[in-house]
mmCIF file of C-alpha atoms in Angstrom:
data_model
loop_
_atom_site.group_PDB
_atom_site.id
_atom_site.type_symbol
_atom_site.label_atom_id
_atom_site.label_comp_id
_atom_site.label_asym_id
_atom_site.label_seq_id
_atom_site.Cartn_x
_atom_site.Cartn_y
_atom_site.Cartn_z
ATOM 1 C CA UNK A 1 -35.230 22.593 -63.529
ATOM 2 C CA UNK A 2 -35.437 20.870 -60.470
ATOM 3 C CA UNK A 3 -33.960 22.543 -57.379
ATOM 4 C CA UNK A 4 -31.457 20.722 -54.828
ATOM 5 C CA UNK A 5 -34.274 21.206 -52.510
ATOM 6 C CA UNK A 6 -37.058 19.777 -54.588
ATOM 7 C CA UNK A 7 -34.664 16.638 -55.205
ATOM 8 C CA UNK A 8 -34.149 16.353 -51.514
ATOM 9 C CA UNK A 9 -37.496 16.385 -50.572
ATOM 10 C CA UNK A 10 -38.421 13.689 -53.481
ATOM 11 C CA UNK A 11 -35.446 11.466 -51.752
ATOM 12 C CA UNK A 12 -37.313 11.592 -48.468
ATOM 13 C CA UNK A 13 -40.320 10.660 -49.906
ATOM 14 C CA UNK A 14 -38.925 7.865 -52.076
ATOM 15 C CA UNK A 15 -37.485 6.639 -48.639
ATOM 16 C CA UNK A 16 -40.439 6.690 -46.864
ATOM 17 C CA UNK A 17 -39.403 8.995 -44.382
ATOM 18 C CA UNK A 18 -42.945 10.401 -44.054
ATOM 19 C CA UNK A 19 -42.796 11.487 -40.077
ATOM 20 C CA UNK A 20 -39.665 13.743 -41.064
ATOM 21 C CA UNK A 21 -41.594 15.282 -44.038
ATOM 22 C CA UNK A 22 -44.816 15.926 -42.062
ATOM 23 C CA UNK A 23 -42.359 17.816 -39.712
ATOM 24 C CA UNK A 24 -40.848 19.837 -42.304
ATOM 25 C CA UNK A 25 -44.256 20.717 -43.477
ATOM 26 C CA UNK A 26 -45.461 21.868 -40.171
ATOM 27 C CA UNK A 27 -42.339 23.863 -39.497
ATOM 28 C CA UNK A 28 -42.463 25.585 -42.701
ATOM 29 C CA UNK A 29 -45.924 26.293 -42.399
ATOM 30 C CA UNK A 30 -45.761 27.836 -39.151
ATOM 31 C CA UNK A 31 -42.636 29.983 -39.949
ATOM 32 C CA UNK A 32 -44.424 31.590 -42.807
ATOM 33 C CA UNK A 33 -47.710 31.948 -41.205
ATOM 34 C CA UNK A 34 -45.874 33.905 -38.410
ATOM 35 C CA UNK A 35 -44.282 36.199 -40.870
ATOM 36 C CA UNK A 36 -46.663 36.381 -43.649
ATOM 37 C CA UNK A 37 -50.069 35.266 -42.339
ATOM 38 C CA UNK A 38 -52.188 31.938 -43.511
ATOM 39 C CA UNK A 39 -52.292 32.741 -47.273
ATOM 40 C CA UNK A 40 -48.470 33.008 -47.738
ATOM 41 C CA UNK A 41 -48.079 29.821 -45.429
ATOM 42 C CA UNK A 42 -50.468 27.686 -47.376
ATOM 43 C CA UNK A 43 -48.732 28.557 -50.489
ATOM 44 C CA UNK A 44 -45.265 28.093 -49.258
ATOM 45 C CA UNK A 45 -45.929 25.005 -47.720
ATOM 46 C CA UNK A 46 -48.252 23.346 -50.550
ATOM 47 C CA UNK A 47 -45.606 21.283 -52.272
ATOM 48 C CA UNK A 48 -44.545 19.591 -49.131
ATOM 49 C CA UNK A 49 -48.033 18.870 -48.083
ATOM 50 C CA UNK A 50 -48.685 17.468 -51.533
ATOM 51 C CA UNK A 51 -45.993 14.819 -51.097
ATOM 52 C CA UNK A 52 -47.579 13.831 -48.025
ATOM 53 C CA UNK A 53 -50.815 13.677 -48.785
ATOM 54 C CA UNK A 54 -50.147 11.562 -52.007
ATOM 55 C CA UNK A 55 -47.579 9.324 -50.704
ATOM 56 C CA UNK A 56 -47.951 8.888 -46.917
ATOM 57 C CA UNK A 57 -49.698 6.312 -44.889
ATOM 58 C CA UNK A 58 -53.164 7.523 -44.205
ATOM 59 C CA UNK A 59 -52.399 7.563 -40.397
ATOM 60 C CA UNK A 60 -49.691 9.980 -40.896
ATOM 61 C CA UNK A 61 -51.185 11.849 -44.188
ATOM 62 C CA UNK A 62 -54.239 12.728 -42.259
ATOM 63 C CA UNK A 63 -52.301 14.975 -39.720
ATOM 64 C CA UNK A 64 -51.703 17.464 -42.219
ATOM 65 C CA UNK A 65 -55.105 18.905 -41.093
ATOM 66 C CA UNK A 66 -54.519 18.370 -37.267
ATOM 67 C CA UNK A 67 -54.118 21.212 -35.065
ATOM 68 C CA UNK A 68 -51.832 19.044 -32.673
ATOM 69 C CA UNK A 69 -48.531 20.564 -34.196
ATOM 70 C CA UNK A 70 -49.468 24.267 -32.923
ATOM 71 C CA UNK A 71 -50.749 27.496 -34.394
ATOM 72 C CA UNK A 72 -50.357 27.606 -38.162
ATOM 73 C CA UNK A 73 -49.267 23.943 -38.576
ATOM 74 C CA UNK A 74 -52.464 22.683 -40.075
ATOM 75 C CA UNK A 75 -53.644 22.504 -43.581
ATOM 76 C CA UNK A 76 -57.150 23.983 -44.248
ATOM 77 C CA UNK A 77 -59.885 23.347 -47.040
ATOM 78 C CA UNK A 78 -58.245 26.154 -49.090
ATOM 79 C CA UNK A 79 -54.554 24.789 -48.787
ATOM 80 C CA UNK A 80 -53.692 23.645 -52.401
ATOM 81 C CA UNK A 81 -50.867 22.891 -54.597
ATOM 82 C CA UNK A 82 -52.205 21.871 -58.022
ATOM 83 C CA UNK A 83 -55.216 20.870 -56.423
ATOM 84 C CA UNK A 84 -56.542 20.948 -52.541
ATOM 85 C CA UNK A 85 -54.512 18.812 -50.246
ATOM 86 C CA UNK A 86 -57.932 17.317 -48.889
ATOM 87 C CA UNK A 87 -58.659 16.199 -52.556
ATOM 88 C CA UNK A 88 -55.059 14.834 -52.724
ATOM 89 C CA UNK A 89 -55.645 12.757 -50.049
ATOM 90 C CA UNK A 90 -59.372 11.367 -50.611
ATOM 91 C CA UNK A 91 -57.874 10.238 -54.205
ATOM 92 C CA UNK A 92 -55.360 8.019 -52.392
ATOM 93 C CA UNK A 93 -57.192 5.909 -49.722
ATOM 94 C CA UNK A 94 -61.049 4.797 -49.269
ATOM 95 C CA UNK A 95 -63.335 6.426 -46.608
ATOM 96 C CA UNK A 96 -63.065 3.402 -44.756
ATOM 97 C CA UNK A 97 -59.472 4.148 -44.009
ATOM 98 C CA UNK A 98 -59.968 8.024 -43.634
ATOM 99 C CA UNK A 99 -62.864 8.106 -41.601
ATOM 100 C CA UNK A 100 -61.298 7.454 -38.056
ATOM 101 C CA UNK A 101 -58.522 9.911 -39.034
ATOM 102 C CA UNK A 102 -60.053 12.803 -40.036
ATOM 103 C CA UNK A 103 -61.200 15.419 -37.337
ATOM 104 C CA UNK A 104 -62.259 18.825 -39.081
ATOM 105 C CA UNK A 105 -65.746 18.574 -40.358
ATOM 106 C CA UNK A 106 -65.197 21.025 -43.356
ATOM 107 C CA UNK A 107 -62.354 18.596 -44.542
ATOM 108 C CA UNK A 108 -64.236 15.427 -43.452
ATOM 109 C CA UNK A 109 -67.370 16.647 -45.743
ATOM 110 C CA UNK A 110 -65.109 17.198 -48.815
ATOM 111 C CA UNK A 111 -63.237 14.036 -48.342
ATOM 112 C CA UNK A 112 -66.386 12.319 -47.981
ATOM 113 C CA UNK A 113 -68.052 13.855 -51.338
ATOM 114 C CA UNK A 114 -64.627 13.262 -53.200
ATOM 115 C CA UNK A 115 -64.980 9.543 -52.453
ATOM 116 C CA UNK A 116 -68.694 9.373 -53.633
ATOM 117 C CA UNK A 117 -67.420 11.079 -56.724
ATOM 118 C CA UNK A 118 -64.942 8.278 -57.417
ATOM 119 C CA UNK A 119 -67.902 5.667 -56.853
ATOM 120 C CA UNK A 120 -68.103 5.019 -53.217
ATOM 121 C CA UNK A 121 -71.303 4.628 -51.833
ATOM 122 C CA UNK A 122 -71.379 6.336 -48.303
ATOM 123 C CA UNK A 123 -75.137 6.412 -47.529
ATOM 124 C CA UNK A 124 -74.777 4.173 -44.555
ATOM 125 C CA UNK A 125 -71.361 4.655 -43.997
ATOM 126 C CA UNK A 126 -70.593 8.479 -43.153
ATOM 127 C CA UNK A 127 -72.832 10.737 -41.206
ATOM 128 C CA UNK A 128 -75.287 12.582 -43.144
ATOM 129 C CA UNK A 129 -74.615 15.621 -45.099
ATOM 130 C CA UNK A 130 -75.582 18.921 -43.138
ATOM 131 C CA UNK A 131 -77.313 20.327 -46.378
ATOM 132 C CA UNK A 132 -78.818 16.770 -47.361
ATOM 133 C CA UNK A 133 -76.468 16.294 -50.468
ATOM 134 C CA UNK A 134 -76.721 12.660 -50.970
ATOM 135 C CA UNK A 135 -73.685 10.517 -50.037
ATOM 136 C CA UNK A 136 -73.939 8.360 -53.164
ATOM 137 C CA UNK A 137 -74.298 9.517 -56.856
ATOM 138 C CA UNK A 138 -77.909 9.694 -58.019
ATOM 139 C CA UNK A 139 -78.643 7.893 -61.002
ATOM 140 C CA UNK A 140 -78.279 10.807 -63.585
ATOM 141 C CA UNK A 141 -74.857 11.951 -61.958
ATOM 142 C CA UNK A 142 -73.306 8.896 -63.318
ATOM 143 C CA UNK A 143 -73.574 8.383 -67.158
ATOM 144 C CA UNK A 144 -72.002 11.585 -68.500
ATOM 145 C CA UNK A 145 -68.604 10.719 -67.660
ATOM 146 C CA UNK A 146 -65.918 8.420 -66.891
ATOM 147 C CA UNK A 147 -65.106 7.511 -63.199
ATOM 148 C CA UNK A 148 -61.382 8.715 -64.204
ATOM 149 C CA UNK A 149 -62.360 11.990 -65.130
ATOM 150 C CA UNK A 150 -64.510 13.107 -62.072
ATOM 151 C CA UNK A 151 -61.482 14.250 -60.259
ATOM 152 C CA UNK A 152 -58.021 15.473 -60.796
ATOM 153 C CA UNK A 153 -55.483 12.849 -61.498
ATOM 154 C CA UNK A 154 -52.533 13.802 -59.077
ATOM 155 C CA UNK A 155 -48.779 12.953 -59.958
ATOM 156 C CA UNK A 156 -47.007 11.629 -57.070
ATOM 157 C CA UNK A 157 -44.234 14.594 -57.164
ATOM 158 C CA UNK A 158 -46.570 17.086 -57.629
ATOM 159 C CA UNK A 159 -49.266 18.658 -60.293
ATOM 160 C CA UNK A 160 -52.274 16.896 -61.884
ATOM 161 C CA UNK A 161 -54.093 16.605 -64.750
ATOM 162 C CA UNK A 162 -57.892 16.958 -65.156
ATOM 163 C CA UNK A 163 -60.522 17.077 -67.958
ATOM 164 C CA UNK A 164 -61.268 19.806 -70.036
ATOM 165 C CA UNK A 165 -64.468 22.117 -69.716
ATOM 166 C CA UNK A 166 -66.461 22.106 -72.834
ATOM 167 C CA UNK A 167 -70.095 22.080 -73.601
ATOM 168 C CA UNK A 168 -70.867 21.301 -76.266
ATOM 169 C CA UNK A 169 -68.136 19.166 -76.332
ATOM 170 C CA UNK A 170 -68.646 18.545 -80.210
ATOM 171 C CA UNK A 171 -70.833 19.689 -82.529
ATOM 172 C CA UNK A 172 -72.165 16.392 -83.379
ATOM 173 C CA UNK A 173 -75.818 16.161 -83.365
ATOM 174 C CA UNK A 174 -76.298 19.847 -83.161
ATOM 175 C CA UNK A 175 -77.772 22.049 -86.169
ATOM 176 C CA UNK A 176 -78.873 25.333 -87.087
ATOM 177 C CA UNK A 177 -81.506 26.894 -84.750
ATOM 178 C CA UNK A 178 -83.113 30.291 -85.123
ATOM 179 C CA UNK A 179 -83.409 32.053 -81.543
ATOM 180 C CA UNK A 180 -85.882 34.764 -81.122
ATOM 181 C CA UNK A 181 -85.197 38.380 -80.162
ATOM 182 C CA UNK A 182 -84.168 38.526 -76.393
ATOM 183 C CA UNK A 183 -87.111 39.275 -74.351
ATOM 184 C CA UNK A 184 -86.892 40.685 -70.561
ATOM 185 C CA UNK A 185 -85.221 38.867 -67.709
ATOM 186 C CA UNK A 186 -86.750 37.747 -64.559
ATOM 187 C CA UNK A 187 -84.506 38.760 -61.461
ATOM 188 C CA UNK A 188 -84.509 38.033 -57.897
ATOM 189 C CA UNK A 189 -84.333 34.654 -57.984
ATOM 190 C CA UNK A 190 -81.723 32.454 -55.545
ATOM 191 C CA UNK A 191 -81.313 29.796 -58.521
ATOM 192 C CA UNK A 192 -80.045 32.781 -60.847
ATOM 193 C CA UNK A 193 -77.627 33.859 -57.958
ATOM 194 C CA UNK A 194 -76.127 30.615 -57.240
ATOM 195 C CA UNK A 195 -75.829 29.435 -61.060
ATOM 196 C CA UNK A 196 -73.850 32.741 -61.635
ATOM 197 C CA UNK A 197 -71.555 31.826 -58.279
ATOM 198 C CA UNK A 198 -70.405 28.501 -60.042
ATOM 199 C CA UNK A 199 -67.811 30.239 -62.009
ATOM 200 C CA UNK A 200 -66.503 33.812 -62.190
ATOM 201 C CA UNK A 201 -66.326 33.620 -65.893
ATOM 202 C CA UNK A 202 -69.788 32.725 -66.574
ATOM 203 C CA UNK A 203 -72.743 35.025 -67.480
ATOM 204 C CA UNK A 204 -76.607 34.236 -66.338
ATOM 205 C CA UNK A 205 -80.033 35.156 -67.211
ATOM 206 C CA UNK A 206 -83.476 33.785 -66.100
ATOM 207 C CA UNK A 207 -86.774 34.074 -68.103
ATOM 208 C CA UNK A 208 -90.112 32.833 -68.336
ATOM 209 C CA UNK A 209 -90.374 30.944 -71.300
ATOM 210 C CA UNK A 210 -88.251 27.824 -73.144
ATOM 211 C CA UNK A 211 -84.656 27.422 -73.109
ATOM 212 C CA UNK A 212 -84.414 28.513 -76.381
ATOM 213 C CA UNK A 213 -85.865 31.823 -75.229
ATOM 214 C CA UNK A 214 -83.000 31.919 -72.282
ATOM 215 C CA UNK A 215 -80.305 30.996 -74.659
ATOM 216 C CA UNK A 216 -81.373 33.998 -76.942
ATOM 217 C CA UNK A 217 -80.305 36.261 -73.772
ATOM 218 C CA UNK A 218 -76.709 35.023 -73.714
ATOM 219 C CA UNK A 219 -76.034 33.703 -77.547
ATOM 220 C CA UNK A 220 -74.227 36.195 -79.801
ATOM 221 C CA UNK A 221 -76.060 38.973 -80.517
ATOM 222 C CA UNK A 222 -78.162 39.098 -77.331
ATOM 223 C CA UNK A 223 -77.503 40.086 -74.208
ATOM 224 C CA UNK A 224 -79.623 43.116 -74.019
ATOM 225 C CA UNK A 225 -78.418 45.573 -71.228
ATOM 226 C CA UNK A 226 -80.617 46.048 -68.042
ATOM 227 C CA UNK A 227 -83.634 44.538 -69.449
ATOM 228 C CA UNK A 228 -85.470 42.789 -66.621
ATOM 229 C CA UNK A 229 -88.867 42.099 -65.251
ATOM 230 C CA UNK A 230 -89.963 41.107 -61.853
ATOM 231 C CA UNK A 231 -91.919 37.754 -61.727
ATOM 232 C CA UNK A 232 -95.629 38.092 -60.781
ATOM 233 C CA UNK A 233 -97.101 35.759 -58.373
ATOM 234 C CA UNK A 234 -93.561 34.581 -57.447
ATOM 235 C CA UNK A 235 -94.541 33.554 -53.893
ATOM 236 C CA UNK A 236 -96.562 30.685 -55.646
ATOM 237 C CA UNK A 237 -93.061 29.247 -56.949
ATOM 238 C CA UNK A 238 -92.028 28.515 -53.338
ATOM 239 C CA UNK A 239 -89.922 30.566 -50.650
ATOM 240 C CA UNK A 240 -86.506 28.844 -51.687
ATOM 241 C CA UNK A 241 -86.759 30.366 -55.309
ATOM 242 C CA UNK A 242 -86.613 33.912 -54.168
ATOM 243 C CA UNK A 243 -83.449 35.482 -53.391
ATOM 244 C CA UNK A 244 -84.996 38.271 -50.761
ATOM 245 C CA UNK A 245 -83.345 41.526 -51.004
ATOM 246 C CA UNK A 246 -81.259 40.744 -54.378
ATOM 247 C CA UNK A 247 -82.702 42.746 -57.141
ATOM 248 C CA UNK A 248 -80.082 43.251 -59.870
ATOM 249 C CA UNK A 249 -80.767 42.357 -63.311
ATOM 250 C CA UNK A 250 -79.390 39.112 -64.675
ATOM 251 C CA UNK A 251 -76.392 38.836 -62.090
ATOM 252 C CA UNK A 252 -75.838 40.169 -58.960
ATOM 253 C CA UNK A 253 -73.317 42.865 -57.927
ATOM 254 C CA UNK A 254 -70.140 40.875 -57.569
ATOM 255 C CA UNK A 255 -70.665 39.965 -61.401
ATOM 256 C CA UNK A 256 -71.363 43.135 -62.572
ATOM 257 C CA UNK A 257 -67.704 43.482 -64.380
ATOM 258 C CA UNK A 258 -68.587 40.349 -66.432
ATOM 259 C CA UNK A 259 -71.654 42.536 -67.792
ATOM 260 C CA UNK A 260 -69.491 45.239 -68.423
ATOM 261 C CA UNK A 261 -67.142 43.019 -70.273
ATOM 262 C CA UNK A 262 -69.908 41.776 -72.316
ATOM 263 C CA UNK A 263 -71.265 45.130 -73.219
ATOM 264 C CA UNK A 264 -67.666 46.067 -74.219
ATOM 265 C CA UNK A 265 -67.293 42.992 -76.400
ATOM 266 C CA UNK A 266 -70.782 43.260 -78.452
ATOM 267 C CA UNK A 267 -69.158 44.860 -81.388
ATOM 268 C CA UNK A 268 -66.645 41.792 -81.486
ATOM 269 C CA UNK A 269 -69.265 39.074 -81.039
ATOM 270 C CA UNK A 270 -71.789 40.951 -83.536
ATOM 271 C CA UNK A 271 -68.628 40.680 -86.326
ATOM 272 C CA UNK A 272 -68.143 37.019 -85.246
ATOM 273 C CA UNK A 273 -71.629 36.401 -85.707
ATOM 274 C CA UNK A 274 -71.511 37.708 -89.141
ATOM 275 C CA UNK A 275 -68.324 35.287 -89.586
ATOM 276 C CA UNK A 276 -69.932 31.803 -88.517
ATOM 277 C CA UNK A 277 -70.183 28.616 -90.299
ATOM 278 C CA UNK A 278 -71.807 28.491 -94.163
ATOM 279 C CA UNK A 279 -74.555 26.173 -92.449
ATOM 280 C CA UNK A 280 -75.318 28.875 -90.078
ATOM 281 C CA UNK A 281 -75.536 31.510 -92.930
ATOM 282 C CA UNK A 282 -77.688 29.231 -94.909
ATOM 283 C CA UNK A 283 -79.917 28.590 -92.142
ATOM 284 C CA UNK A 284 -80.147 32.427 -91.096
ATOM 285 C CA UNK A 285 -81.105 33.173 -94.954
ATOM 286 C CA UNK A 286 -83.525 30.433 -94.840
ATOM 287 C CA UNK A 287 -85.381 31.801 -91.903
ATOM 288 C CA UNK A 288 -85.447 35.493 -92.911
ATOM 289 C CA UNK A 289 -87.042 34.045 -96.479
ATOM 290 C CA UNK A 290 -89.353 32.179 -94.501
ATOM 291 C CA UNK A 291 -90.493 35.066 -92.307
ATOM 292 C CA UNK A 292 -89.354 33.729 -89.135
ATOM 293 C CA UNK A 293 -89.675 36.776 -87.351
ATOM 294 C CA UNK A 294 -93.355 35.723 -86.287
ATOM 295 C CA UNK A 295 -92.393 33.723 -82.991
ATOM 296 C CA UNK A 296 -92.641 35.824 -79.993
ATOM 297 C CA UNK A 297 -89.846 36.079 -77.567
ATOM 298 C CA UNK A 298 -89.948 35.488 -73.781
ATOM 299 C CA UNK A 299 -91.444 39.026 -73.313
ATOM 300 C CA UNK A 300 -94.210 38.489 -76.143
ATOM 301 C CA UNK A 301 -92.202 40.660 -78.562
ATOM 302 C CA UNK A 302 -91.407 39.994 -81.919
ATOM 303 C CA UNK A 303 -88.243 40.561 -84.101
ATOM 304 C CA UNK A 304 -85.786 38.944 -86.314
ATOM 305 C CA UNK A 305 -84.172 35.742 -85.467
ATOM 306 C CA UNK A 306 -80.654 35.058 -84.869
ATOM 307 C CA UNK A 307 -79.253 31.495 -86.180
ATOM 308 C CA UNK A 308 -76.979 29.491 -83.744
ATOM 309 C CA UNK A 309 -75.837 25.821 -84.128
ATOM 310 C CA UNK A 310 -77.322 24.198 -81.261
ATOM 311 C CA UNK A 311 -79.498 21.422 -80.106
ATOM 312 C CA UNK A 312 -81.338 19.883 -77.133
ATOM 313 C CA UNK A 313 -79.410 17.582 -74.866
ATOM 314 C CA UNK A 314 -80.234 15.382 -71.729
ATOM 315 C CA UNK A 315 -79.101 17.155 -68.548
ATOM 316 C CA UNK A 316 -76.838 14.192 -67.686
ATOM 317 C CA UNK A 317 -74.790 15.476 -70.360
ATOM 318 C CA UNK A 318 -74.423 18.858 -68.839
ATOM 319 C CA UNK A 319 -73.814 17.867 -65.542
ATOM 320 C CA UNK A 320 -70.160 17.072 -65.896
ATOM 321 C CA UNK A 321 -69.297 20.325 -67.418
ATOM 322 C CA UNK A 322 -70.814 22.268 -64.743
ATOM 323 C CA UNK A 323 -69.359 20.554 -61.777
ATOM 324 C CA UNK A 324 -66.089 20.879 -63.594
ATOM 325 C CA UNK A 325 -66.680 24.653 -64.252
ATOM 326 C CA UNK A 326 -67.522 25.053 -60.548
ATOM 327 C CA UNK A 327 -64.278 23.513 -59.209
ATOM 328 C CA UNK A 328 -61.858 25.053 -62.068
ATOM 329 C CA UNK A 329 -59.690 26.796 -59.833
ATOM 330 C CA UNK A 330 -56.865 24.724 -57.859
ATOM 331 C CA UNK A 331 -58.151 25.755 -54.053
ATOM 332 C CA UNK A 332 -61.515 23.920 -55.165
ATOM 333 C CA UNK A 333 -61.905 20.380 -55.705
ATOM 334 C CA UNK A 334 -64.714 18.360 -57.463
ATOM 335 C CA UNK A 335 -66.542 18.037 -54.446
ATOM 336 C CA UNK A 336 -66.569 21.920 -54.239
ATOM 337 C CA UNK A 337 -68.131 21.553 -57.809
ATOM 338 C CA UNK A 338 -70.633 19.045 -56.917
ATOM 339 C CA UNK A 339 -71.765 20.600 -53.794
ATOM 340 C CA UNK A 340 -72.213 23.897 -55.405
ATOM 341 C CA UNK A 341 -74.480 22.692 -58.123
ATOM 342 C CA UNK A 342 -76.520 20.746 -56.058
ATOM 343 C CA UNK A 343 -77.488 24.172 -54.275
ATOM 344 C CA UNK A 344 -78.398 25.522 -57.600
ATOM 345 C CA UNK A 345 -80.673 22.594 -58.194
ATOM 346 C CA UNK A 346 -82.110 22.776 -54.661
ATOM 347 C CA UNK A 347 -82.742 26.359 -55.563
ATOM 348 C CA UNK A 348 -84.434 25.730 -58.810
ATOM 349 C CA UNK A 349 -87.087 23.396 -57.006
ATOM 350 C CA UNK A 350 -88.423 26.422 -54.737
ATOM 351 C CA UNK A 351 -88.189 24.277 -51.520
ATOM 352 C CA UNK A 352 -86.469 26.266 -48.651
ATOM 353 C CA UNK A 353 -84.303 23.405 -47.786
ATOM 354 C CA UNK A 354 -82.690 20.810 -50.197
ATOM 355 C CA UNK A 355 -85.160 17.470 -50.969
ATOM 356 C CA UNK A 356 -83.234 14.782 -53.219
ATOM 357 C CA UNK A 357 -86.841 13.563 -54.445
ATOM 358 C CA UNK A 358 -87.562 17.181 -55.418
ATOM 359 C CA UNK A 359 -84.248 17.406 -57.181
ATOM 360 C CA UNK A 360 -84.533 14.191 -58.826
ATOM 361 C CA UNK A 361 -88.134 15.184 -60.132
ATOM 362 C CA UNK A 362 -86.570 18.357 -61.535
ATOM 363 C CA UNK A 363 -83.748 16.546 -63.619
ATOM 364 C CA UNK A 364 -86.509 14.258 -64.944
ATOM 365 C CA UNK A 365 -88.280 17.113 -66.599
ATOM 366 C CA UNK A 366 -85.610 19.613 -67.521
ATOM 367 C CA UNK A 367 -85.431 20.393 -71.015
ATOM 368 C CA UNK A 368 -82.058 21.498 -72.107
ATOM 369 C CA UNK A 369 -80.301 23.400 -74.785
ATOM 370 C CA UNK A 370 -76.713 23.928 -75.898
ATOM 371 C CA UNK A 371 -75.249 25.900 -78.476
ATOM 372 C CA UNK A 372 -71.930 26.669 -80.040
ATOM 373 C CA UNK A 373 -69.973 30.176 -80.277
ATOM 374 C CA UNK A 374 -67.380 31.423 -82.827
ATOM 375 C CA UNK A 375 -65.119 32.379 -80.002
ATOM 376 C CA UNK A 376 -65.082 28.700 -78.088
ATOM 377 C CA UNK A 377 -61.423 27.426 -77.839
ATOM 378 C CA UNK A 378 -60.891 25.308 -74.497
ATOM 379 C CA UNK A 379 -63.094 25.950 -71.268
ATOM 380 C CA UNK A 380 -66.455 27.194 -72.313
ATOM 381 C CA UNK A 381 -70.022 26.415 -71.346
ATOM 382 C CA UNK A 382 -73.091 27.180 -73.402
ATOM 383 C CA UNK A 383 -76.497 25.845 -71.641
ATOM 384 C CA UNK A 384 -80.027 26.911 -71.198
ATOM 385 C CA UNK A 385 -82.377 24.831 -68.971
ATOM 386 C CA UNK A 386 -86.075 24.977 -68.773
ATOM 387 C CA UNK A 387 -88.314 23.881 -65.885
ATOM 388 C CA UNK A 388 -91.812 23.050 -67.355
ATOM 389 C CA UNK A 389 -93.556 22.753 -64.226
ATOM 390 C CA UNK A 390 -92.646 26.499 -63.389
ATOM 391 C CA UNK A 391 -92.308 28.140 -66.711
ATOM 392 C CA UNK A 392 -88.721 29.410 -65.774
ATOM 393 C CA UNK A 393 -85.651 28.924 -67.741
ATOM 394 C CA UNK A 394 -82.341 29.600 -66.887
ATOM 395 C CA UNK A 395 -79.402 30.021 -69.302
ATOM 396 C CA UNK A 396 -75.691 30.116 -68.465
ATOM 397 C CA UNK A 397 -72.875 31.095 -70.819
ATOM 398 C CA UNK A 398 -68.944 31.758 -70.782
ATOM 399 C CA UNK A 399 -65.227 31.045 -71.584
ATOM 400 C CA UNK A 400 -62.130 30.891 -69.747
ATOM 401 C CA UNK A 401 -60.165 32.758 -71.587
ATOM 402 C CA UNK A 402 -57.161 33.408 -69.023
ATOM 403 C CA UNK A 403 -56.455 29.715 -68.404
ATOM 404 C CA UNK A 404 -54.113 28.583 -65.547
ATOM 405 C CA UNK A 405 -50.528 27.176 -66.398
ATOM 406 C CA UNK A 406 -50.824 23.526 -66.879
ATOM 407 C CA UNK A 407 -51.195 21.768 -63.670
ATOM 408 C CA UNK A 408 -47.890 19.453 -63.954
ATOM 409 C CA UNK A 409 -44.540 19.066 -62.052
ATOM 410 C CA UNK A 410 -41.491 20.902 -63.601
ATOM 411 C CA UNK A 411 -39.286 18.870 -65.429
ATOM 412 C CA UNK A 412 -35.392 18.507 -64.849
#
């Protein structure tokens, strides 16, 4: 039900009393910050902030992030309702309108990249990105999704709609593929750490081999615990590939719980694998009859193959799902996801600093493989990418089972 207070605030918004709403936002945030701290203040004031960010003129809405109201009154990059307040603002006005009004560098950067995702070319109209991420969409960033799906669609009185995270989104074009037995993983690479950091529900693996070899690590029946190998001659791959001091198999320590969960669920995954579709069972039987155990895995070993429904896809198809997965929480916007993915791709090139030509060259040569799992429901990603230039392949796989409540306003 819509409360009396909500009706009052919406009435103020309908009447365009934006200075009054901004003042109320600042008072509310400052009072709660003094009593409960910044985290509590951000939550308490967020619905008010959404109204202002969505509906107020840009000259006033941008003041949500100004410190001129005093301690505790300004929103930061983490303040959110159904999505970050800076993203709500960025969806409402062009960079030309917002650029002269935004002060905090972190907010300016995220707003600028949001406008880029919405189709603006800021390569000549904004300050350079501090990490070198381009302020225009590269050609490979455009085809995989509709412009209207790149950023949440915010609603005037609160809430938002967003695209689902599903890769592969359909089984069309996929077919039975026999995976080799999982080989040994390669550890210590910065790209693996960054790829695993895109979302807490993703598992990652890295091998020397093909994309299918990498997929064998994470597809049902794979995921061998603790099997890792140092990469000989890693220094030839470039300093940006190596994550100094990080020597944990597969994922780093913060994601160890995910590995434990995978181990606990192994029996269930094996049972699900036995119950997959008739096509997969036929393919598995055919592989066994034809002696499909002959092809070596990433570690040179041989063993029985497992069949999955999968296939090769261009990276442009996978790109939107990765960005969306990296910006899944309401405190994160699509710009966060894009910046995070560019950090991953820069690390895969092996360069110590991001080089757009190097990333574009990587995208041009990447070989990508995706597959389905019987537990796929709403939010899931299953992808392996292979760089023929280095002989490395990464796989990322997982599903978000604890979905947040729908990002829609209450109805009264």
